[in-house]
Amino acid sequence: MSAEAAANANYGSTASGSSFYAAMRILPHAQREAMFQIYSFCRQVDDIADSDGPRPERLAALQQWRDDIDALYAGHPPERLKDYVASVKAFGLKREDFVAIVDGMEMDVPQDIRAPDLATLDLYCDRVASAVGRLSVRVFGLPEEDGIQLAYHLGRALQLTNILRDIDEDAGLGRLYLPREWLWHAGITNNDPARVTADRALPKVCAPLAERAKMHFQKSDEIMKRNSRRAVRAPRIMSKYYRAILDLLIARGFAAPREPVRVSKAAKIGILLRYAII
């Protein structure tokens, strides 16, 4: 089974309906297979972290993924990672980036993240998003330095947008990713997700986070502009799609009640038509 087929089989409409899926479908076969392997890996470890199973069992399952990654790079890949061997070799994918993703997912497992300090939030974004970017830019074929910088900025832009979009959904899971320092600055001194998301001062916290996301989008745009259009087609589609989400969130505002925002089908098609074709 191809990596793309496996991703669809495992995750159904979640994969096929996502901006990731649309962006990756434009890639040549080998790159597409590698990206769907990365996608499948991320989804499987994320599903472990987000499950409602006992925390010790989730920690053990994540550790097994670390052991399997070690085995892959030692030349003895377990069955679920055998198809990754060719991609690791072809694109120079780094073991430490796969491990960083597991470490990031694990940050939610011993206890739910609630109002992390800014340094911890940035570490979380680096592990769960920018590490994915570091794997991806190798597949896309970007130069080393620009690739690392693009992963740094675009990963953080996407993850901060996710955090702003999913405030209420995360609160329902007992999680709160808004930074502690900015909550205190807004006069919010507790970290109970339900109370924080209902607080009238919440927009004072979300606004600077949105500005930080916009800065990272701008930096990633600067990097993509100086690289070949073909190499940055997929990350540019992801960037434009998530920037559209951020713009919708800013236009809606962050005061309760918050209606979900969605990029229209027409807007998605417009992004693909503009950036998928060289």
mmCIF file of N, CA and C in Angstrom, residues 147-272:
data_model
loop_
_atom_site.group_PDB
_atom_site.id
_atom_site.type_symbol
_atom_site.label_atom_id
_atom_site.label_comp_id
_atom_site.label_asym_id
_atom_site.label_seq_id
_atom_site.Cartn_x
_atom_site.Cartn_y
_atom_site.Cartn_z
ATOM 1 N N GLY A 147 15.953 26.240 4.174
ATOM 2 C CA GLY A 147 14.994 25.222 4.584
ATOM 3 C C GLY A 147 14.781 25.222 6.087
ATOM 4 N N ILE A 148 15.860 25.296 6.846
ATOM 5 C CA ILE A 148 15.751 25.318 8.308
ATOM 6 C C ILE A 148 15.003 26.570 8.770
ATOM 7 N N GLN A 149 15.315 27.708 8.152
ATOM 8 C CA GLN A 149 14.640 28.945 8.534
ATOM 9 C C GLN A 149 13.158 28.924 8.163
ATOM 10 N N LEU A 150 12.842 28.344 7.008
ATOM 11 C CA LEU A 150 11.436 28.246 6.619
ATOM 12 C C LEU A 150 10.685 27.350 7.593
ATOM 13 N N ALA A 151 11.297 26.237 7.971
ATOM 14 C CA ALA A 151 10.663 25.346 8.943
ATOM 15 C C ALA A 151 10.432 26.065 10.269
ATOM 16 N N TYR A 152 11.416 26.852 10.681
ATOM 17 C CA TYR A 152 11.302 27.601 11.939
ATOM 18 C C TYR A 152 10.095 28.542 11.896
ATOM 19 N N HIS A 153 10.035 29.379 10.874
ATOM 20 C CA HIS A 153 9.002 30.422 10.843
ATOM 21 C C HIS A 153 7.636 29.888 10.434
ATOM 22 N N LEU A 154 7.587 29.076 9.380
ATOM 23 C CA LEU A 154 6.278 28.603 8.932
ATOM 24 C C LEU A 154 5.680 27.634 9.941
ATOM 25 N N GLY A 155 6.512 26.793 10.554
ATOM 26 C CA GLY A 155 5.995 25.887 11.576
ATOM 27 C C GLY A 155 5.336 26.636 12.717
ATOM 28 N N ARG A 156 5.996 27.678 13.181
ATOM 29 C CA ARG A 156 5.420 28.466 14.274
ATOM 30 C C ARG A 156 4.175 29.225 13.811
ATOM 31 N N ALA A 157 4.195 29.748 12.607
ATOM 32 C CA ALA A 157 3.010 30.455 12.100
ATOM 33 C C ALA A 157 1.799 29.530 12.063
ATOM 34 N N LEU A 158 1.995 28.320 11.555
ATOM 35 C CA LEU A 158 0.882 27.376 11.458
ATOM 36 C C LEU A 158 0.399 26.938 12.836
ATOM 37 N N GLN A 159 1.337 26.670 13.745
ATOM 38 C CA GLN A 159 0.934 26.173 15.057
ATOM 39 C C GLN A 159 0.247 27.251 15.884
ATOM 40 N N LEU A 160 0.727 28.480 15.828
ATOM 41 C CA LEU A 160 0.052 29.562 16.553
ATOM 42 C C LEU A 160 -1.339 29.804 15.992
ATOM 43 N N THR A 161 -1.489 29.675 14.677
ATOM 44 C CA THR A 161 -2.827 29.793 14.074
ATOM 45 C C THR A 161 -3.724 28.677 14.576
ATOM 46 N N ASN A 162 -3.190 27.458 14.634
ATOM 47 C CA ASN A 162 -3.966 26.339 15.190
ATOM 48 C C ASN A 162 -4.415 26.628 16.617
ATOM 49 N N ILE A 163 -3.511 27.145 17.425
ATOM 50 C CA ILE A 163 -3.834 27.434 18.824
ATOM 51 C C ILE A 163 -4.966 28.456 18.914
ATOM 52 N N LEU A 164 -4.894 29.499 18.106
ATOM 53 C CA LEU A 164 -5.936 30.528 18.116
ATOM 54 C C LEU A 164 -7.262 29.991 17.588
ATOM 55 N N ARG A 165 -7.187 29.135 16.586
ATOM 56 C CA ARG A 165 -8.413 28.561 16.011
ATOM 57 C C ARG A 165 -9.091 27.603 16.981
ATOM 58 N N ASP A 166 -8.277 26.840 17.751
ATOM 59 C CA ASP A 166 -8.806 25.724 18.531
ATOM 60 C C ASP A 166 -8.932 26.027 20.024
ATOM 61 N N ILE A 167 -9.005 27.299 20.389
ATOM 62 C CA ILE A 167 -9.068 27.660 21.810
ATOM 63 C C ILE A 167 -10.169 26.898 22.538
ATOM 64 N N ASP A 168 -11.367 26.900 21.983
ATOM 65 C CA ASP A 168 -12.492 26.271 22.674
ATOM 66 C C ASP A 168 -12.414 24.749 22.624
ATOM 67 N N GLU A 169 -11.980 24.202 21.491
ATOM 68 C CA GLU A 169 -11.821 22.751 21.385
ATOM 69 C C GLU A 169 -10.775 22.249 22.370
ATOM 70 N N ASP A 170 -9.653 22.965 22.468
ATOM 71 C CA ASP A 170 -8.609 22.565 23.412
ATOM 72 C C ASP A 170 -9.099 22.671 24.857
ATOM 73 N N ALA A 171 -9.860 23.722 25.143
ATOM 74 C CA ALA A 171 -10.390 23.872 26.502
ATOM 75 C C ALA A 171 -11.284 22.699 26.869
ATOM 76 N N GLY A 172 -12.034 22.195 25.887
ATOM 77 C CA GLY A 172 -12.868 21.026 26.131
ATOM 78 C C GLY A 172 -12.068 19.788 26.492
ATOM 79 N N LEU A 173 -10.791 19.762 26.086
ATOM 80 C CA LEU A 173 -9.890 18.659 26.428
ATOM 81 C C LEU A 173 -9.089 18.945 27.694
ATOM 82 N N GLY A 174 -9.359 20.107 28.312
ATOM 83 C CA GLY A 174 -8.636 20.478 29.521
ATOM 84 C C GLY A 174 -7.297 21.124 29.246
ATOM 85 N N ARG A 175 -7.101 21.644 28.032
ATOM 86 C CA ARG A 175 -5.813 22.208 27.649
ATOM 87 C C ARG A 175 -5.936 23.698 27.345
ATOM 88 N N LEU A 176 -4.840 24.398 27.594
ATOM 89 C CA LEU A 176 -4.792 25.835 27.359
ATOM 90 C C LEU A 176 -3.373 26.198 26.923
ATOM 91 N N TYR A 177 -3.220 26.576 25.666
ATOM 92 C CA TYR A 177 -1.884 26.832 25.124
ATOM 93 C C TYR A 177 -1.503 28.311 25.121
ATOM 94 N N LEU A 178 -2.381 29.180 25.575
ATOM 95 C CA LEU A 178 -2.077 30.609 25.600
ATOM 96 C C LEU A 178 -0.988 30.878 26.642
ATOM 97 N N PRO A 179 -0.041 31.759 26.330
ATOM 98 C CA PRO A 179 1.126 31.936 27.207
ATOM 99 C C PRO A 179 0.784 32.607 28.530
ATOM 100 N N ARG A 180 1.387 32.085 29.577
ATOM 101 C CA ARG A 180 1.123 32.532 30.945
ATOM 102 C C ARG A 180 1.391 34.028 31.125
ATOM 103 N N GLU A 181 2.526 34.492 30.570
ATOM 104 C CA GLU A 181 2.896 35.891 30.764
ATOM 105 C C GLU A 181 1.848 36.836 30.199
ATOM 106 N N TRP A 182 1.299 36.474 29.035
ATOM 107 C CA TRP A 182 0.318 37.360 28.401
ATOM 108 C C TRP A 182 -1.039 37.271 29.083
ATOM 109 N N LEU A 183 -1.353 36.114 29.663
ATOM 110 C CA LEU A 183 -2.573 36.008 30.467
ATOM 111 C C LEU A 183 -2.476 36.923 31.681
ATOM 112 N N TRP A 184 -1.329 36.869 32.368
ATOM 113 C CA TRP A 184 -1.143 37.734 33.534
ATOM 114 C C TRP A 184 -1.215 39.205 33.140
ATOM 115 N N HIS A 185 -0.596 39.553 32.033
ATOM 116 C CA HIS A 185 -0.608 40.947 31.572
ATOM 117 C C HIS A 185 -2.027 41.430 31.316
ATOM 118 N N ALA A 186 -2.896 40.507 30.887
ATOM 119 C CA ALA A 186 -4.298 40.862 30.634
ATOM 120 C C ALA A 186 -5.143 40.801 31.898
ATOM 121 N N GLY A 187 -4.512 40.435 33.028
ATOM 122 C CA GLY A 187 -5.243 40.364 34.285
ATOM 123 C C GLY A 187 -5.919 39.034 34.545
ATOM 124 N N ILE A 188 -5.543 38.001 33.762
ATOM 125 C CA ILE A 188 -6.104 36.663 33.943
ATOM 126 C C ILE A 188 -5.097 35.847 34.738
ATOM 127 N N THR A 189 -5.436 35.545 35.974
ATOM 128 C CA THR A 189 -4.446 34.950 36.874
ATOM 129 C C THR A 189 -4.660 33.462 37.136
ATOM 130 N N ASN A 190 -5.724 32.869 36.593
ATOM 131 C CA ASN A 190 -5.902 31.425 36.758
ATOM 132 C C ASN A 190 -5.622 30.738 35.426
ATOM 133 N N ASN A 191 -5.490 29.417 35.480
ATOM 134 C CA ASN A 191 -5.201 28.681 34.256
ATOM 135 C C ASN A 191 -6.252 27.621 33.950
ATOM 136 N N ASP A 192 -7.433 27.766 34.525
ATOM 137 C CA ASP A 192 -8.522 26.850 34.219
ATOM 138 C C ASP A 192 -9.049 27.156 32.813
ATOM 139 N N PRO A 193 -8.956 26.197 31.875
ATOM 140 C CA PRO A 193 -9.321 26.507 30.491
ATOM 141 C C PRO A 193 -10.737 27.046 30.323
ATOM 142 N N ALA A 194 -11.694 26.486 31.033
ATOM 143 C CA ALA A 194 -13.080 26.939 30.893
ATOM 144 C C ALA A 194 -13.240 28.381 31.355
ATOM 145 N N ARG A 195 -12.591 28.740 32.458
ATOM 146 C CA ARG A 195 -12.700 30.109 32.966
ATOM 147 C C ARG A 195 -11.946 31.095 32.076
ATOM 148 N N VAL A 196 -10.775 30.676 31.598
ATOM 149 C CA VAL A 196 -9.984 31.580 30.760
ATOM 150 C C VAL A 196 -10.701 31.866 29.444
ATOM 151 N N THR A 197 -11.254 30.839 28.819
ATOM 152 C CA THR A 197 -11.894 31.047 27.518
ATOM 153 C C THR A 197 -13.172 31.866 27.617
ATOM 154 N N ALA A 198 -13.737 31.951 28.823
ATOM 155 C CA ALA A 198 -14.931 32.778 29.021
ATOM 156 C C ALA A 198 -14.589 34.183 29.502
ATOM 157 N N ASP A 199 -13.329 34.451 29.802
ATOM 158 C CA ASP A 199 -12.926 35.740 30.360
ATOM 159 C C ASP A 199 -13.027 36.848 29.316
ATOM 160 N N ARG A 200 -13.565 37.980 29.711
ATOM 161 C CA ARG A 200 -13.750 39.095 28.772
ATOM 162 C C ARG A 200 -12.423 39.693 28.312
ATOM 163 N N ALA A 201 -11.353 39.423 29.067
ATOM 164 C CA ALA A 201 -10.041 39.959 28.691
ATOM 165 C C ALA A 201 -9.289 39.070 27.706
ATOM 166 N N LEU A 202 -9.880 37.949 27.319
ATOM 167 C CA LEU A 202 -9.172 37.012 26.450
ATOM 168 C C LEU A 202 -8.652 37.645 25.153
ATOM 169 N N PRO A 203 -9.399 38.533 24.493
ATOM 170 C CA PRO A 203 -8.870 39.140 23.259
ATOM 171 C C PRO A 203 -7.529 39.855 23.458
ATOM 172 N N LYS A 204 -7.260 40.344 24.678
ATOM 173 C CA LYS A 204 -5.984 41.018 24.935
ATOM 174 C C LYS A 204 -4.817 40.027 24.888
ATOM 175 N N VAL A 205 -5.122 38.751 25.087
ATOM 176 C CA VAL A 205 -4.094 37.715 25.006
ATOM 177 C C VAL A 205 -3.940 37.233 23.569
ATOM 178 N N CYS A 206 -5.058 37.076 22.886
ATOM 179 C CA CYS A 206 -5.045 36.517 21.538
ATOM 180 C C CYS A 206 -4.466 37.490 20.510
ATOM 181 N N ALA A 207 -4.691 38.788 20.706
ATOM 182 C CA ALA A 207 -4.223 39.760 19.719
ATOM 183 C C ALA A 207 -2.710 39.725 19.519
ATOM 184 N N PRO A 208 -1.900 39.755 20.586
ATOM 185 C CA PRO A 208 -0.451 39.689 20.361
ATOM 186 C C PRO A 208 0.003 38.337 19.819
ATOM 187 N N LEU A 209 -0.716 37.263 20.146
ATOM 188 C CA LEU A 209 -0.364 35.964 19.593
ATOM 189 C C LEU A 209 -0.631 35.952 18.084
ATOM 190 N N ALA A 210 -1.725 36.592 17.679
ATOM 191 C CA ALA A 210 -2.018 36.713 16.248
ATOM 192 C C ALA A 210 -0.950 37.544 15.547
ATOM 193 N N GLU A 211 -0.492 38.601 16.186
ATOM 194 C CA GLU A 211 0.570 39.428 15.596
ATOM 195 C C GLU A 211 1.862 38.631 15.459
ATOM 196 N N ARG A 212 2.148 37.792 16.439
ATOM 197 C CA ARG A 212 3.352 36.958 16.351
ATOM 198 C C ARG A 212 3.219 35.967 15.189
ATOM 199 N N ALA A 213 2.047 35.394 15.026
ATOM 200 C CA ALA A 213 1.830 34.481 13.903
ATOM 201 C C ALA A 213 2.013 35.210 12.576
ATOM 202 N N LYS A 214 1.480 36.433 12.478
ATOM 203 C CA LYS A 214 1.627 37.223 11.245
ATOM 204 C C LYS A 214 3.097 37.502 10.951
ATOM 205 N N MET A 215 3.886 37.774 11.976
ATOM 206 C CA MET A 215 5.314 38.011 11.783
ATOM 207 C C MET A 215 5.996 36.778 11.200
ATOM 208 N N HIS A 216 5.634 35.607 11.738
ATOM 209 C CA HIS A 216 6.236 34.379 11.233
ATOM 210 C C HIS A 216 5.794 34.096 9.793
ATOM 211 N N PHE A 217 4.537 34.384 9.466
ATOM 212 C CA PHE A 217 4.097 34.244 8.076
ATOM 213 C C PHE A 217 4.908 35.166 7.159
ATOM 214 N N GLN A 218 5.131 36.398 7.595
ATOM 215 C CA GLN A 218 5.891 37.349 6.790
ATOM 216 C C GLN A 218 7.314 36.852 6.557
ATOM 217 N N LYS A 219 7.962 36.367 7.612
ATOM 218 C CA LYS A 219 9.325 35.853 7.480
ATOM 219 C C LYS A 219 9.373 34.653 6.537
ATOM 220 N N SER A 220 8.386 33.769 6.653
ATOM 221 C CA SER A 220 8.376 32.600 5.774
ATOM 222 C C SER A 220 8.122 33.012 4.327
ATOM 223 N N ASP A 221 7.292 34.029 4.116
ATOM 224 C CA ASP A 221 7.073 34.530 2.756
ATOM 225 C C ASP A 221 8.368 35.057 2.146
ATOM 226 N N GLU A 222 9.149 35.771 2.950
ATOM 227 C CA GLU A 222 10.419 36.311 2.457
ATOM 228 C C GLU A 222 11.357 35.190 2.016
ATOM 229 N N ILE A 223 11.387 34.104 2.779
ATOM 230 C CA ILE A 223 12.247 32.976 2.433
ATOM 231 C C ILE A 223 11.758 32.303 1.151
ATOM 232 N N MET A 224 10.451 32.092 1.050
ATOM 233 C CA MET A 224 9.913 31.409 -0.126
ATOM 234 C C MET A 224 10.104 32.222 -1.398
ATOM 235 N N LYS A 225 10.042 33.541 -1.288
ATOM 236 C CA LYS A 225 10.196 34.395 -2.469
ATOM 237 C C LYS A 225 11.575 34.279 -3.099
ATOM 238 N N ARG A 226 12.591 33.960 -2.304
ATOM 239 C CA ARG A 226 13.939 33.886 -2.859
ATOM 240 C C ARG A 226 14.338 32.462 -3.260
ATOM 241 N N ASN A 227 13.385 31.543 -3.227
ATOM 242 C CA ASN A 227 13.642 30.177 -3.651
ATOM 243 C C ASN A 227 12.761 29.825 -4.848
ATOM 244 N N SER A 228 13.125 28.735 -5.528
ATOM 245 C CA SER A 228 12.407 28.376 -6.752
ATOM 246 C C SER A 228 10.943 28.102 -6.452
ATOM 247 N N ARG A 229 10.101 28.522 -7.364
ATOM 248 C CA ARG A 229 8.657 28.337 -7.185
ATOM 249 C C ARG A 229 8.303 26.867 -7.027
ATOM 250 N N ARG A 230 8.995 26.009 -7.767
ATOM 251 C CA ARG A 230 8.691 24.586 -7.690
ATOM 252 C C ARG A 230 8.994 24.027 -6.303
ATOM 253 N N ALA A 231 10.103 24.438 -5.718
ATOM 254 C CA ALA A 231 10.503 23.917 -4.414
ATOM 255 C C ALA A 231 9.562 24.349 -3.297
ATOM 256 N N VAL A 232 8.909 25.504 -3.469
ATOM 257 C CA VAL A 232 8.075 26.032 -2.379
ATOM 258 C C VAL A 232 6.582 25.968 -2.691
ATOM 259 N N ARG A 233 6.205 25.247 -3.750
ATOM 260 C CA ARG A 233 4.774 25.164 -4.074
ATOM 261 C C ARG A 233 3.954 24.658 -2.893
ATOM 262 N N ALA A 234 4.323 23.510 -2.353
ATOM 263 C CA ALA A 234 3.529 22.903 -1.279
ATOM 264 C C ALA A 234 3.529 23.754 -0.008
ATOM 265 N N PRO A 235 4.690 24.198 0.496
ATOM 266 C CA PRO A 235 4.631 25.037 1.705
ATOM 267 C C PRO A 235 3.908 26.355 1.472
ATOM 268 N N ARG A 236 3.973 26.891 0.263
ATOM 269 C CA ARG A 236 3.262 28.147 -0.002
ATOM 270 C C ARG A 236 1.758 27.945 0.046
ATOM 271 N N ILE A 237 1.278 26.831 -0.477
ATOM 272 C CA ILE A 237 -0.160 26.545 -0.402
ATOM 273 C C ILE A 237 -0.593 26.427 1.055
ATOM 274 N N MET A 238 0.194 25.699 1.857
ATOM 275 C CA MET A 238 -0.123 25.589 3.277
ATOM 276 C C MET A 238 -0.121 26.956 3.945
ATOM 277 N N SER A 239 0.872 27.777 3.621
ATOM 278 C CA SER A 239 0.980 29.100 4.216
ATOM 279 C C SER A 239 -0.225 29.965 3.876
ATOM 280 N N LYS A 240 -0.603 29.980 2.606
ATOM 281 C CA LYS A 240 -1.722 30.829 2.183
ATOM 282 C C LYS A 240 -3.032 30.363 2.800
ATOM 283 N N TYR A 241 -3.198 29.055 2.901
ATOM 284 C CA TYR A 241 -4.423 28.525 3.494
ATOM 285 C C TYR A 241 -4.520 28.904 4.975
ATOM 286 N N TYR A 242 -3.439 28.721 5.709
ATOM 287 C CA TYR A 242 -3.468 29.040 7.136
ATOM 288 C C TYR A 242 -3.481 30.544 7.392
ATOM 289 N N ARG A 243 -2.868 31.309 6.520
ATOM 290 C CA ARG A 243 -2.948 32.766 6.680
ATOM 291 C C ARG A 243 -4.383 33.234 6.472
ATOM 292 N N ALA A 244 -5.106 32.571 5.559
ATOM 293 C CA ALA A 244 -6.523 32.899 5.369
ATOM 294 C C ALA A 244 -7.314 32.579 6.634
ATOM 295 N N ILE A 245 -6.984 31.469 7.305
ATOM 296 C CA ILE A 245 -7.650 31.142 8.566
ATOM 297 C C ILE A 245 -7.362 32.216 9.607
ATOM 298 N N LEU A 246 -6.093 32.617 9.708
ATOM 299 C CA LEU A 246 -5.723 33.646 10.686
ATOM 300 C C LEU A 246 -6.470 34.944 10.417
ATOM 301 N N ASP A 247 -6.559 35.340 9.163
ATOM 302 C CA ASP A 247 -7.278 36.569 8.821
ATOM 303 C C ASP A 247 -8.751 36.476 9.219
ATOM 304 N N LEU A 248 -9.348 35.315 9.015
ATOM 305 C CA LEU A 248 -10.749 35.126 9.407
ATOM 306 C C LEU A 248 -10.903 35.199 10.922
ATOM 307 N N LEU A 249 -9.954 34.642 11.655
ATOM 308 C CA LEU A 249 -10.004 34.698 13.116
ATOM 309 C C LEU A 249 -9.889 36.134 13.617
ATOM 310 N N ILE A 250 -8.974 36.886 13.032
ATOM 311 C CA ILE A 250 -8.789 38.278 13.440
ATOM 312 C C ILE A 250 -10.049 39.086 13.126
ATOM 313 N N ALA A 251 -10.637 38.857 11.954
ATOM 314 C CA ALA A 251 -11.860 39.581 11.570
ATOM 315 C C ALA A 251 -13.018 39.227 12.494
ATOM 316 N N ARG A 252 -13.110 37.961 12.903
ATOM 317 C CA ARG A 252 -14.175 37.523 13.804
ATOM 318 C C ARG A 252 -13.990 38.067 15.200
ATOM 319 N N GLY A 253 -12.737 38.116 15.652
ATOM 320 C CA GLY A 253 -12.452 38.509 17.023
ATOM 321 C C GLY A 253 -12.399 37.303 17.945
ATOM 322 N N PHE A 254 -11.951 37.534 19.173
ATOM 323 C CA PHE A 254 -11.723 36.424 20.097
ATOM 324 C C PHE A 254 -12.602 36.490 21.347
ATOM 325 N N ALA A 255 -13.548 37.413 21.381
ATOM 326 C CA ALA A 255 -14.482 37.462 22.501
ATOM 327 C C ALA A 255 -15.501 36.339 22.369
ATOM 328 N N ALA A 256 -15.926 35.790 23.512
ATOM 329 C CA ALA A 256 -16.958 34.757 23.503
ATOM 330 C C ALA A 256 -18.317 35.378 23.201
ATOM 331 N N PRO A 257 -19.200 34.640 22.524
ATOM 332 C CA PRO A 257 -18.989 33.303 21.945
ATOM 333 C C PRO A 257 -18.243 33.396 20.616
ATOM 334 N N ARG A 258 -17.434 32.387 20.332
ATOM 335 C CA ARG A 258 -16.612 32.377 19.121
ATOM 336 C C ARG A 258 -17.145 31.339 18.135
ATOM 337 N N GLU A 259 -17.652 31.792 17.024
ATOM 338 C CA GLU A 259 -18.099 30.867 15.985
ATOM 339 C C GLU A 259 -16.891 30.317 15.243
ATOM 340 N N PRO A 260 -16.922 29.041 14.865
ATOM 341 C CA PRO A 260 -15.806 28.483 14.087
ATOM 342 C C PRO A 260 -15.637 29.228 12.765
ATOM 343 N N VAL A 261 -14.413 29.305 12.297
ATOM 344 C CA VAL A 261 -14.152 29.929 10.996
ATOM 345 C C VAL A 261 -13.706 28.849 10.023
ATOM 346 N N ARG A 262 -14.056 29.035 8.765
ATOM 347 C CA ARG A 262 -13.681 28.090 7.724
ATOM 348 C C ARG A 262 -13.350 28.851 6.456
ATOM 349 N N VAL A 263 -12.288 28.419 5.800
ATOM 350 C CA VAL A 263 -11.948 28.980 4.497
ATOM 351 C C VAL A 263 -12.908 28.384 3.484
ATOM 352 N N SER A 264 -13.533 29.226 2.692
ATOM 353 C CA SER A 264 -14.526 28.747 1.732
ATOM 354 C C SER A 264 -13.895 27.846 0.680
ATOM 355 N N LYS A 265 -14.704 27.004 0.090
ATOM 356 C CA LYS A 265 -14.221 26.115 -0.967
ATOM 357 C C LYS A 265 -13.670 26.918 -2.134
ATOM 358 N N ALA A 266 -14.340 28.021 -2.453
ATOM 359 C CA ALA A 266 -13.877 28.868 -3.562
ATOM 360 C C ALA A 266 -12.493 29.451 -3.260
ATOM 361 N N ALA A 267 -12.290 29.857 -2.008
ATOM 362 C CA ALA A 267 -10.992 30.422 -1.632
ATOM 363 C C ALA A 267 -9.900 29.353 -1.695
ATOM 364 N N LYS A 268 -10.231 28.131 -1.261
ATOM 365 C CA LYS A 268 -9.257 27.041 -1.334
ATOM 366 C C LYS A 268 -8.866 26.763 -2.782
ATOM 367 N N ILE A 269 -9.860 26.695 -3.647
ATOM 368 C CA ILE A 269 -9.588 26.441 -5.066
ATOM 369 C C ILE A 269 -8.739 27.568 -5.643
ATOM 370 N N GLY A 270 -9.033 28.803 -5.236
ATOM 371 C CA GLY A 270 -8.257 29.932 -5.713
ATOM 372 C C GLY A 270 -6.796 29.836 -5.317
ATOM 373 N N ILE A 271 -6.545 29.403 -4.085
ATOM 374 C CA ILE A 271 -5.155 29.234 -3.622
ATOM 375 C C ILE A 271 -4.446 28.168 -4.449
ATOM 376 N N LEU A 272 -5.140 27.047 -4.681
ATOM 377 C CA LEU A 272 -4.524 25.981 -5.453
ATOM 378 C C LEU A 272 -4.233 26.425 -6.888
#
